[in-house]
Tab-separated table of C-alpha atoms and ligand atoms in Angstrom:
chain	number	residue	atom	x	y	z
B	30	UNK	CA	3.574	1.543	-2.124
B	31	UNK	CA	0.702	2.530	-0.034
B	32	UNK	CA	0.006	6.280	0.022
B	33	UNK	CA	-1.670	8.590	2.554
B	34	UNK	CA	-2.461	11.910	2.081
B	35	UNK	CA	-3.220	14.320	5.337
B	36	UNK	CA	-4.816	18.003	5.065
B	37	UNK	CA	-4.262	20.660	7.403
B	38	UNK	CA	-1.906	23.174	8.674
B	39	UNK	CA	1.633	23.007	10.189
B	40	UNK	CA	2.487	26.610	12.074
B	41	UNK	CA	5.780	27.789	12.838
B	42	UNK	CA	6.100	27.289	16.541
B	43	UNK	CA	7.942	30.080	19.070
B	44	UNK	CA	8.466	28.648	22.796
B	45	UNK	CA	9.973	30.516	25.546
B	46	UNK	CA	13.032	29.233	26.719
B	47	UNK	CA	12.847	28.679	30.526
B	48	UNK	CA	12.971	31.690	32.941
B	49	UNK	CA	10.709	35.068	33.355
B	50	UNK	CA	9.189	36.757	30.558
B	51	UNK	CA	11.675	39.555	29.553
B	52	UNK	CA	12.468	41.573	26.475
B	53	UNK	CA	14.604	40.963	24.532
B	54	UNK	CA	14.198	37.006	25.193
B	55	UNK	CA	15.379	33.935	23.646
B	56	UNK	CA	13.010	31.664	22.091
B	57	UNK	CA	13.157	28.173	20.089
B	58	UNK	CA	11.691	27.768	16.997
B	59	UNK	CA	10.230	24.610	15.426
B	60	UNK	CA	7.196	23.358	13.431
B	61	UNK	CA	3.879	21.951	14.505
B	62	UNK	CA	0.399	21.459	13.565
B	63	UNK	CA	-2.146	18.494	14.232
B	64	UNK	CA	-2.001	16.345	10.682
B	65	UNK	CA	1.276	17.309	10.456
B	66	UNK	CA	2.436	15.635	13.883
B	67	UNK	CA	0.389	12.631	12.754
B	68	UNK	CA	2.220	12.444	9.756
B	69	UNK	CA	5.700	12.524	11.226
B	70	UNK	CA	4.779	9.607	13.404
B	71	UNK	CA	3.184	7.947	10.479
B	72	UNK	CA	5.939	7.987	8.632
B	73	UNK	CA	8.637	7.195	11.137
B	74	UNK	CA	6.956	3.960	11.922
B	75	UNK	CA	6.204	3.051	8.525
B	76	UNK	CA	9.004	4.494	6.142
B	77	UNK	CA	7.102	2.267	3.299
B	78	UNK	CA	4.086	4.050	3.208
B	79	UNK	CA	4.080	7.810	1.191
B	80	UNK	CA	3.246	10.121	3.460
B	81	UNK	CA	1.820	13.688	1.807
B	82	UNK	CA	0.579	16.711	3.430
B	83	UNK	CA	-1.676	18.596	1.326
B	84	UNK	CA	-1.431	22.093	2.481
B	85	UNK	CA	-0.103	25.607	1.500
B	86	UNK	CA	2.708	27.578	2.086
B	87	UNK	CA	4.023	30.876	0.800
B	88	UNK	CA	7.394	31.943	-1.241
B	89	UNK	CA	8.957	33.312	2.311
B	90	UNK	CA	12.184	31.626	4.002
B	91	UNK	CA	10.402	30.379	7.279
B	92	UNK	CA	8.094	28.397	4.410
B	93	UNK	CA	11.208	27.114	2.561
B	94	UNK	CA	12.250	26.003	6.330
B	95	UNK	CA	9.507	24.455	6.680
B	96	UNK	CA	9.411	22.432	3.460
B	97	UNK	CA	13.049	21.013	4.169
B	98	UNK	CA	12.116	20.353	7.794
B	99	UNK	CA	9.209	18.085	6.225
B	100	UNK	CA	11.392	16.429	3.705
B	101	UNK	CA	14.057	15.881	6.739
B	102	UNK	CA	10.869	13.646	7.799
B	103	UNK	CA	10.944	11.750	5.019
B	104	UNK	CA	7.627	13.435	3.968
B	105	UNK	CA	6.695	13.825	0.143
B	106	UNK	CA	6.096	17.772	-0.562
B	107	UNK	CA	4.431	17.072	-4.279
B	108	UNK	CA	1.110	18.369	-2.419
B	109	UNK	CA	2.561	21.327	-0.566
B	110	UNK	CA	1.196	24.075	-2.476
B	111	UNK	CA	2.382	27.567	-3.107
B	112	UNK	CA	0.621	31.104	-2.441
B	113	UNK	CA	2.341	34.001	-3.749
B	114	UNK	CA	0.881	36.280	-1.316
B	115	UNK	CA	0.388	34.097	1.916
B	116	UNK	CA	2.813	33.222	4.753
B	117	UNK	CA	2.587	30.581	7.295
B	118	UNK	CA	0.531	30.469	10.503
B	119	UNK	CA	2.351	30.964	13.769
B	120	UNK	CA	1.816	30.487	17.540
B	121	UNK	CA	3.700	30.704	20.442
B	122	UNK	CA	3.746	28.968	23.879
B	123	UNK	CA	4.449	30.565	27.077
B	124	UNK	CA	4.848	28.900	30.369
B	125	UNK	CA	3.948	30.786	33.620
B	126	UNK	CA	5.954	30.586	36.817
B	127	UNK	CA	3.670	27.639	37.736
B	128	UNK	CA	4.718	25.888	34.801
B	129	UNK	CA	0.891	26.416	33.390
B	130	UNK	CA	1.363	26.990	29.343
B	131	UNK	CA	-0.654	28.962	27.315
B	132	UNK	CA	-0.653	29.817	23.341
B	133	UNK	CA	-1.101	32.911	21.223
B	134	UNK	CA	-1.863	32.310	17.615
B	135	UNK	CA	-1.484	34.018	14.470
B	136	UNK	CA	-3.092	32.285	11.767
B	137	UNK	CA	-6.399	33.826	10.827
B	138	UNK	CA	-4.914	34.571	7.335
B	139	UNK	CA	-2.289	31.999	6.949
B	140	UNK	CA	-1.501	30.429	3.333
B	141	UNK	CA	-3.025	26.789	4.470
B	142	UNK	CA	-6.586	28.580	4.863
B	143	UNK	CA	-6.226	28.882	0.872
B	144	UNK	CA	-5.074	25.348	-0.057
B	145	UNK	CA	-8.168	24.724	-2.021
B	146	UNK	CA	-8.271	27.653	-3.777
B	147	UNK	CA	-4.674	26.590	-5.061
B	148	UNK	CA	-5.894	23.147	-6.061
B	149	UNK	CA	-5.319	22.440	-9.717
B	150	UNK	CA	-6.390	19.322	-11.722
B	151	UNK	CA	-3.067	17.551	-11.739
B	152	UNK	CA	-2.880	17.552	-7.864
B	153	UNK	CA	-6.528	16.425	-7.759
B	154	UNK	CA	-5.617	13.553	-10.025
B	155	UNK	CA	-2.815	12.799	-7.671
B	156	UNK	CA	-5.314	12.580	-4.646
B	157	UNK	CA	-7.575	9.888	-6.409
B	158	UNK	CA	-4.456	7.765	-6.328
B	159	UNK	CA	-4.173	7.719	-2.571
B	160	UNK	CA	-4.955	5.055	-0.292
B	161	UNK	CA	-6.197	7.069	2.611
B	162	UNK	CA	-7.005	11.004	3.045
B	163	UNK	CA	-6.782	12.250	6.522
B	164	UNK	CA	-8.269	15.369	7.866
B	165	UNK	CA	-9.347	16.728	11.091
B	166	UNK	CA	-11.589	19.399	12.859
B	167	UNK	CA	-8.814	21.895	12.492
B	168	UNK	CA	-8.417	21.072	9.252
B	169	UNK	CA	-12.004	21.858	8.602
B	170	UNK	CA	-11.880	25.180	10.683
B	171	UNK	CA	-9.399	26.614	8.811
B	172	UNK	CA	-11.072	26.115	5.301
B	173	UNK	CA	-12.464	29.521	4.260
B	174	UNK	CA	-16.681	29.165	4.246
B	175	UNK	CA	-16.519	29.951	0.357
B	176	UNK	CA	-14.368	26.943	-0.096
B	177	UNK	CA	-16.514	24.572	1.624
B	178	UNK	CA	-18.814	23.302	-1.091
B	179	UNK	CA	-15.566	22.522	-3.313
B	180	UNK	CA	-14.137	20.575	0.093
B	181	UNK	CA	-17.107	18.145	0.314
B	182	UNK	CA	-17.625	17.606	-3.402
B	183	UNK	CA	-13.815	16.922	-3.802
B	184	UNK	CA	-13.934	14.423	-0.553
B	185	UNK	CA	-17.286	12.599	-2.395
B	186	UNK	CA	-15.150	12.637	-5.383
B	187	UNK	CA	-12.166	10.936	-3.840
B	188	UNK	CA	-14.320	8.410	-1.764
B	189	UNK	CA	-16.044	7.666	-5.418
B	190	UNK	CA	-12.462	6.626	-6.618
B	191	UNK	CA	-11.866	4.089	-3.653
B	192	UNK	CA	-9.829	6.306	-1.309
B	193	UNK	CA	-10.605	5.903	2.108
B	194	UNK	CA	-11.844	8.922	4.041
B	195	UNK	CA	-10.750	9.364	7.818
B	196	UNK	CA	-11.747	12.240	10.033
B	197	UNK	CA	-10.359	13.188	13.491
B	198	UNK	CA	-13.051	15.656	14.866
B	199	UNK	CA	-10.205	17.201	17.030
B	200	UNK	CA	-12.023	20.526	18.154
B	201	UNK	CA	-10.722	24.038	19.026
B	202	UNK	CA	-13.630	26.157	19.713
B	203	UNK	CA	-11.855	29.352	18.890
B	204	UNK	CA	-11.471	28.662	15.314
B	205	UNK	CA	-15.154	28.184	14.626
B	206	UNK	CA	-17.688	31.390	14.424
B	207	UNK	CA	-20.228	29.185	16.356
B	208	UNK	CA	-21.215	25.835	17.562
B	209	UNK	CA	-23.948	25.391	15.235
B	210	UNK	CA	-21.533	25.956	12.458
B	211	UNK	CA	-19.223	23.041	13.902
B	212	UNK	CA	-22.263	20.751	14.114
B	213	UNK	CA	-23.232	21.118	10.786
B	214	UNK	CA	-19.711	20.725	9.035
B	215	UNK	CA	-19.126	17.946	11.490
B	216	UNK	CA	-22.056	16.192	10.388
B	217	UNK	CA	-20.929	16.312	6.367
B	218	UNK	CA	-17.784	15.149	7.767
B	219	UNK	CA	-18.844	11.974	9.764
B	220	UNK	CA	-21.256	11.351	6.401
B	221	UNK	CA	-18.240	11.067	3.743
B	222	UNK	CA	-16.088	9.238	6.262
B	223	UNK	CA	-14.952	5.597	6.389
B	224	UNK	CA	-12.730	5.864	9.537
B	225	UNK	CA	-13.269	8.164	12.430
B	226	UNK	CA	-11.334	8.794	15.561
B	227	UNK	CA	-12.911	10.949	17.951
B	228	UNK	CA	-11.749	12.005	21.570
B	229	UNK	CA	-14.493	11.828	24.215
B	230	UNK	CA	-13.350	15.417	25.172
B	231	UNK	CA	-13.974	16.835	22.052
B	232	UNK	CA	-17.503	15.355	21.739
B	233	UNK	CA	-18.072	16.567	25.368
B	234	UNK	CA	-17.111	20.205	23.972
B	235	UNK	CA	-19.459	19.886	21.026
B	236	UNK	CA	-22.312	17.523	21.795
B	237	UNK	CA	-21.898	17.420	25.608
B	238	UNK	CA	-21.382	13.377	25.533
B	239	UNK	CA	-19.481	12.396	28.795
B	240	UNK	CA	-18.425	8.763	27.830
B	241	UNK	CA	-17.662	5.995	24.863
B	242	UNK	CA	-21.290	4.839	25.063
B	243	UNK	CA	-22.408	8.115	24.119
B	244	UNK	CA	-20.281	8.931	21.411
B	245	UNK	CA	-20.643	5.367	19.862
B	246	UNK	CA	-24.517	5.937	20.010
B	247	UNK	CA	-24.088	9.413	18.494
B	248	UNK	CA	-22.145	7.828	15.527
B	249	UNK	CA	-24.677	4.862	14.934
B	250	UNK	CA	-26.625	6.569	12.262
B	251	UNK	CA	-23.452	7.397	10.152
B	252	UNK	CA	-22.054	4.974	7.835
B	253	UNK	CA	-18.796	4.731	9.721
B	254	UNK	CA	-16.933	1.700	9.119
B	255	UNK	CA	-14.174	1.842	11.799
B	256	UNK	CA	-14.946	3.908	14.519
B	257	UNK	CA	-12.018	4.543	17.239
B	258	UNK	CA	-12.886	6.607	20.323
B	259	UNK	CA	-10.047	7.904	22.526
B	260	UNK	CA	-10.285	8.899	25.936
B	261	UNK	CA	-6.785	9.670	27.474
B	262	UNK	CA	-5.687	6.807	29.883
B	263	UNK	CA	-9.358	5.566	30.298
B	264	UNK	CA	-8.962	3.261	27.053
B	265	UNK	CA	-10.051	2.844	23.543
B	266	UNK	CA	-13.159	1.726	22.439
B	267	UNK	CA	-13.446	0.198	18.594
B	268	UNK	CA	-16.619	-0.369	16.765
B	269	UNK	CA	-15.557	-1.865	13.515
B	270	UNK	CA	-17.802	-4.377	11.246
B	271	UNK	CA	-20.431	-4.343	14.116
B	272	UNK	CA	-17.950	-5.585	16.547
B	273	UNK	CA	-16.664	-3.827	19.434
B	274	UNK	CA	-13.342	-4.084	21.542
B	275	UNK	CA	-12.065	-2.247	24.162
B	276	UNK	CA	-8.399	-1.809	24.559
B	277	UNK	CA	-7.193	-0.802	28.028
B	278	UNK	CA	-4.367	1.547	28.271
B	279	UNK	CA	-1.754	1.753	30.974
B	280	UNK	CA	-1.370	5.085	32.432
B	281	UNK	CA	1.691	7.078	32.078
B	282	UNK	CA	3.107	8.061	35.425
B	283	UNK	CA	5.971	10.491	34.249
B	284	UNK	CA	3.449	12.647	32.268
B	285	UNK	CA	5.361	15.594	30.560
B	286	UNK	CA	3.429	17.568	27.738
B	287	UNK	CA	0.240	15.700	26.556
B	288	UNK	CA	0.620	17.923	23.177
B	289	UNK	CA	0.135	15.500	20.138
B	290	UNK	CA	-1.018	12.507	22.425
B	291	UNK	CA	-4.127	12.251	19.964
B	292	UNK	CA	-1.938	13.029	16.762
B	293	UNK	CA	0.661	10.862	17.356
B	294	UNK	CA	-1.964	8.154	18.479
B	295	UNK	CA	-3.673	8.875	15.150
B	296	UNK	CA	-0.209	8.944	13.151
B	297	UNK	CA	0.790	5.335	14.147
B	298	UNK	CA	-2.945	3.622	14.411
B	299	UNK	CA	-3.488	4.652	10.613
B	300	UNK	CA	-0.105	3.686	9.531
B	301	UNK	CA	-0.306	0.365	11.179
B	302	UNK	CA	-3.593	-0.105	9.585
B	303	UNK	CA	-2.446	0.840	6.102
B	304	UNK	CA	0.211	-1.710	6.442
B	305	UNK	CA	-2.666	-4.435	7.265
B	306	UNK	CA	-2.083	-4.602	10.766
B	307	UNK	CA	-5.183	-5.880	12.929
B	308	UNK	CA	-7.286	-3.335	14.956
B	309	UNK	CA	-5.906	-4.867	18.455
B	310	UNK	CA	-2.316	-4.459	17.860
B	311	UNK	CA	-2.854	-0.932	15.895
B	312	UNK	CA	-4.423	-0.023	18.660
B	313	UNK	CA	-1.566	-1.041	21.167
B	314	UNK	CA	1.184	0.738	18.363
B	315	UNK	CA	-0.644	3.843	18.990
B	316	UNK	CA	-1.023	3.911	22.445
B	317	UNK	CA	2.377	3.229	23.067
B	318	UNK	CA	3.267	5.784	20.607
B	319	UNK	CA	1.261	8.233	22.310
B	320	UNK	CA	2.378	7.279	26.058
B	321	UNK	CA	5.912	8.042	24.551
B	322	UNK	CA	5.215	11.055	23.213
B	323	UNK	CA	3.582	12.645	26.332
B	324	UNK	CA	6.548	11.785	28.159
B	325	UNK	CA	8.480	14.165	26.189
B	326	UNK	CA	7.808	18.001	25.912
B	327	UNK	CA	6.663	19.629	22.677
B	328	UNK	CA	4.810	17.998	19.720
B	329	UNK	CA	7.670	16.144	17.843
B	330	UNK	CA	10.096	14.135	19.850
B	331	UNK	CA	13.413	14.500	18.505
B	332	UNK	CA	14.274	11.355	15.802
B	333	UNK	CA	17.269	9.911	18.098
B	334	UNK	CA	15.232	10.170	21.066
B	335	UNK	CA	12.319	8.312	19.269
B	336	UNK	CA	14.522	5.501	17.738
B	337	UNK	CA	14.575	4.012	21.016
B	338	UNK	CA	10.898	3.480	21.046
B	339	UNK	CA	11.228	2.079	17.317
B	340	UNK	CA	14.490	-0.364	18.660
B	341	UNK	CA	12.171	-1.329	21.717
B	342	UNK	CA	9.444	-2.592	19.302
B	343	UNK	CA	11.669	-4.443	16.863
B	344	UNK	CA	13.338	-6.133	19.663
B	345	UNK	CA	10.096	-7.204	21.404
W	22	ADP	P1	-6.191	13.885	22.314
W	22	ADP	O1	-4.762	14.675	22.074
W	22	ADP	O2	-6.936	13.938	21.085
W	22	ADP	O3	-7.214	14.862	23.340
W	22	ADP	P2	-6.599	12.016	24.425
W	22	ADP	O4	-6.299	12.694	25.380
W	22	ADP	O5	-7.676	10.765	24.231
W	22	ADP	O6	-6.193	12.183	22.633
W	22	ADP	O7	-5.159	10.805	24.024
W	22	ADP	C1	-5.066	9.861	22.842
W	22	ADP	C2	-4.105	8.692	23.424
W	22	ADP	O8	-3.081	9.019	24.179
W	22	ADP	C3	-4.835	7.959	24.177
W	22	ADP	O9	-5.955	6.940	23.636
W	22	ADP	C4	-3.912	7.115	24.957
W	22	ADP	O10	-3.662	6.266	24.122
W	22	ADP	C5	-2.858	8.037	24.979
W	22	ADP	N1	-2.831	8.913	26.180
W	22	ADP	C6	-3.357	10.075	26.545
W	22	ADP	N2	-3.045	10.444	28.004
W	22	ADP	C7	-2.700	9.295	28.331
W	22	ADP	C8	-2.144	9.144	29.930
W	22	ADP	N3	-2.320	9.756	30.866
W	22	ADP	N4	-1.324	7.703	29.999
W	22	ADP	C9	-0.951	7.057	29.017
W	22	ADP	N5	-1.953	7.089	27.792
W	22	ADP	C10	-2.039	8.426	27.592
C-alpha cells in the first residue's frame, strides 16, 4: 500500500449562518486547513493509498471530535500527536451584506505549532516508511522558529531514506514575521523538495512574479524533479524531466467559493501520481476536482455530493 504523510494544521471552523450579525448568533462548526483539505480529497479519490496527517491536537473534546472526523474521512491517525497543554486553532468566517467574506483566526498558540517538539523516534521511523511527505507554506509558517533546524534535518533524513518530498508554497503573509523570513525558509524548502506545486498568485506576493515563465525561471536553479505551476483558470504548466507541458483549464461559470481550489487540486494530483498515473491525466483529474469544489461552498464538499463526481469519472 502506498503511503503519504501530510504535515500541517487542521483548525476548528466557525461560519456565520445566513443573515445579519446579531448576538446571540447561530454558527455552523466544521474543520478545515490546507493540508487537511488536500488529504481528504486525496483519500476520497484513492482509497487504496494510506493517508496520514502529521499534526498535533490537545486532550480536549474538540480535538477528539476532530480526530473522529479525520477517521470518518478514512485518514489514519497514527501521526496525530497529543499535546497535554495546547488545544486546536480556530477561525471564523463572516459574510457581510454584499456577500464578501472575512476571516478571523485564533491560532497563534495552537497544538499544531508544537508538533515537532512532540515527535519521537517511533514516529520518525514511521515517517521514513512513507512514499511521500507533503508540506505547505502554511505548515512552514506555523513551525516555532526554535524547531526549524529540527524540521529541515528531518526532511533531509526522510529524503535520504527515499521519501519523496513535496511542497506547496501556499503563502499567508500574516503568519510570517517578515518577507525576508519567508524567502529564507522557502529557499530551504525548494532545496529539499522533489515536487513543488506553486500558485502564480503566491509567488507574485512573495517575489513579484507575474506569470508561469517567471515562476519557472525562478525555480530552475533548484533540483526540482516535478514543478506544477497553477494559476486559477489560466491553465497549469508542468516541468518534468526537462520537458514542459501546458494544460488548459476550462473556466468554471458557476463559481461559488474558491476556498480549497489549490488544496483539492493538490490532493487529487498527488494521489494520481502516487497511483502511477501520468502527468496529463493527473492534472486533468486535479483540475476536475478543483473545478467541482469551487462550485460548492466551503473547503470540504459533503461526501454524498462528492460521490457524484466520483461516479461521473468512473462512468467515463
Ligand atoms: P490556489 O487556491 O492555491 O490559489 P489556484 O487559484 O491557482 O490555486 O487554483 C488551483 C486550481 O483550481 C487551478 O489550477 C484550477 O485547476 C482550479 N481553478 C481555480 N479557479 C478556477 C476557475 N475559475 N475555473 C476553473 N478552475 C479553476
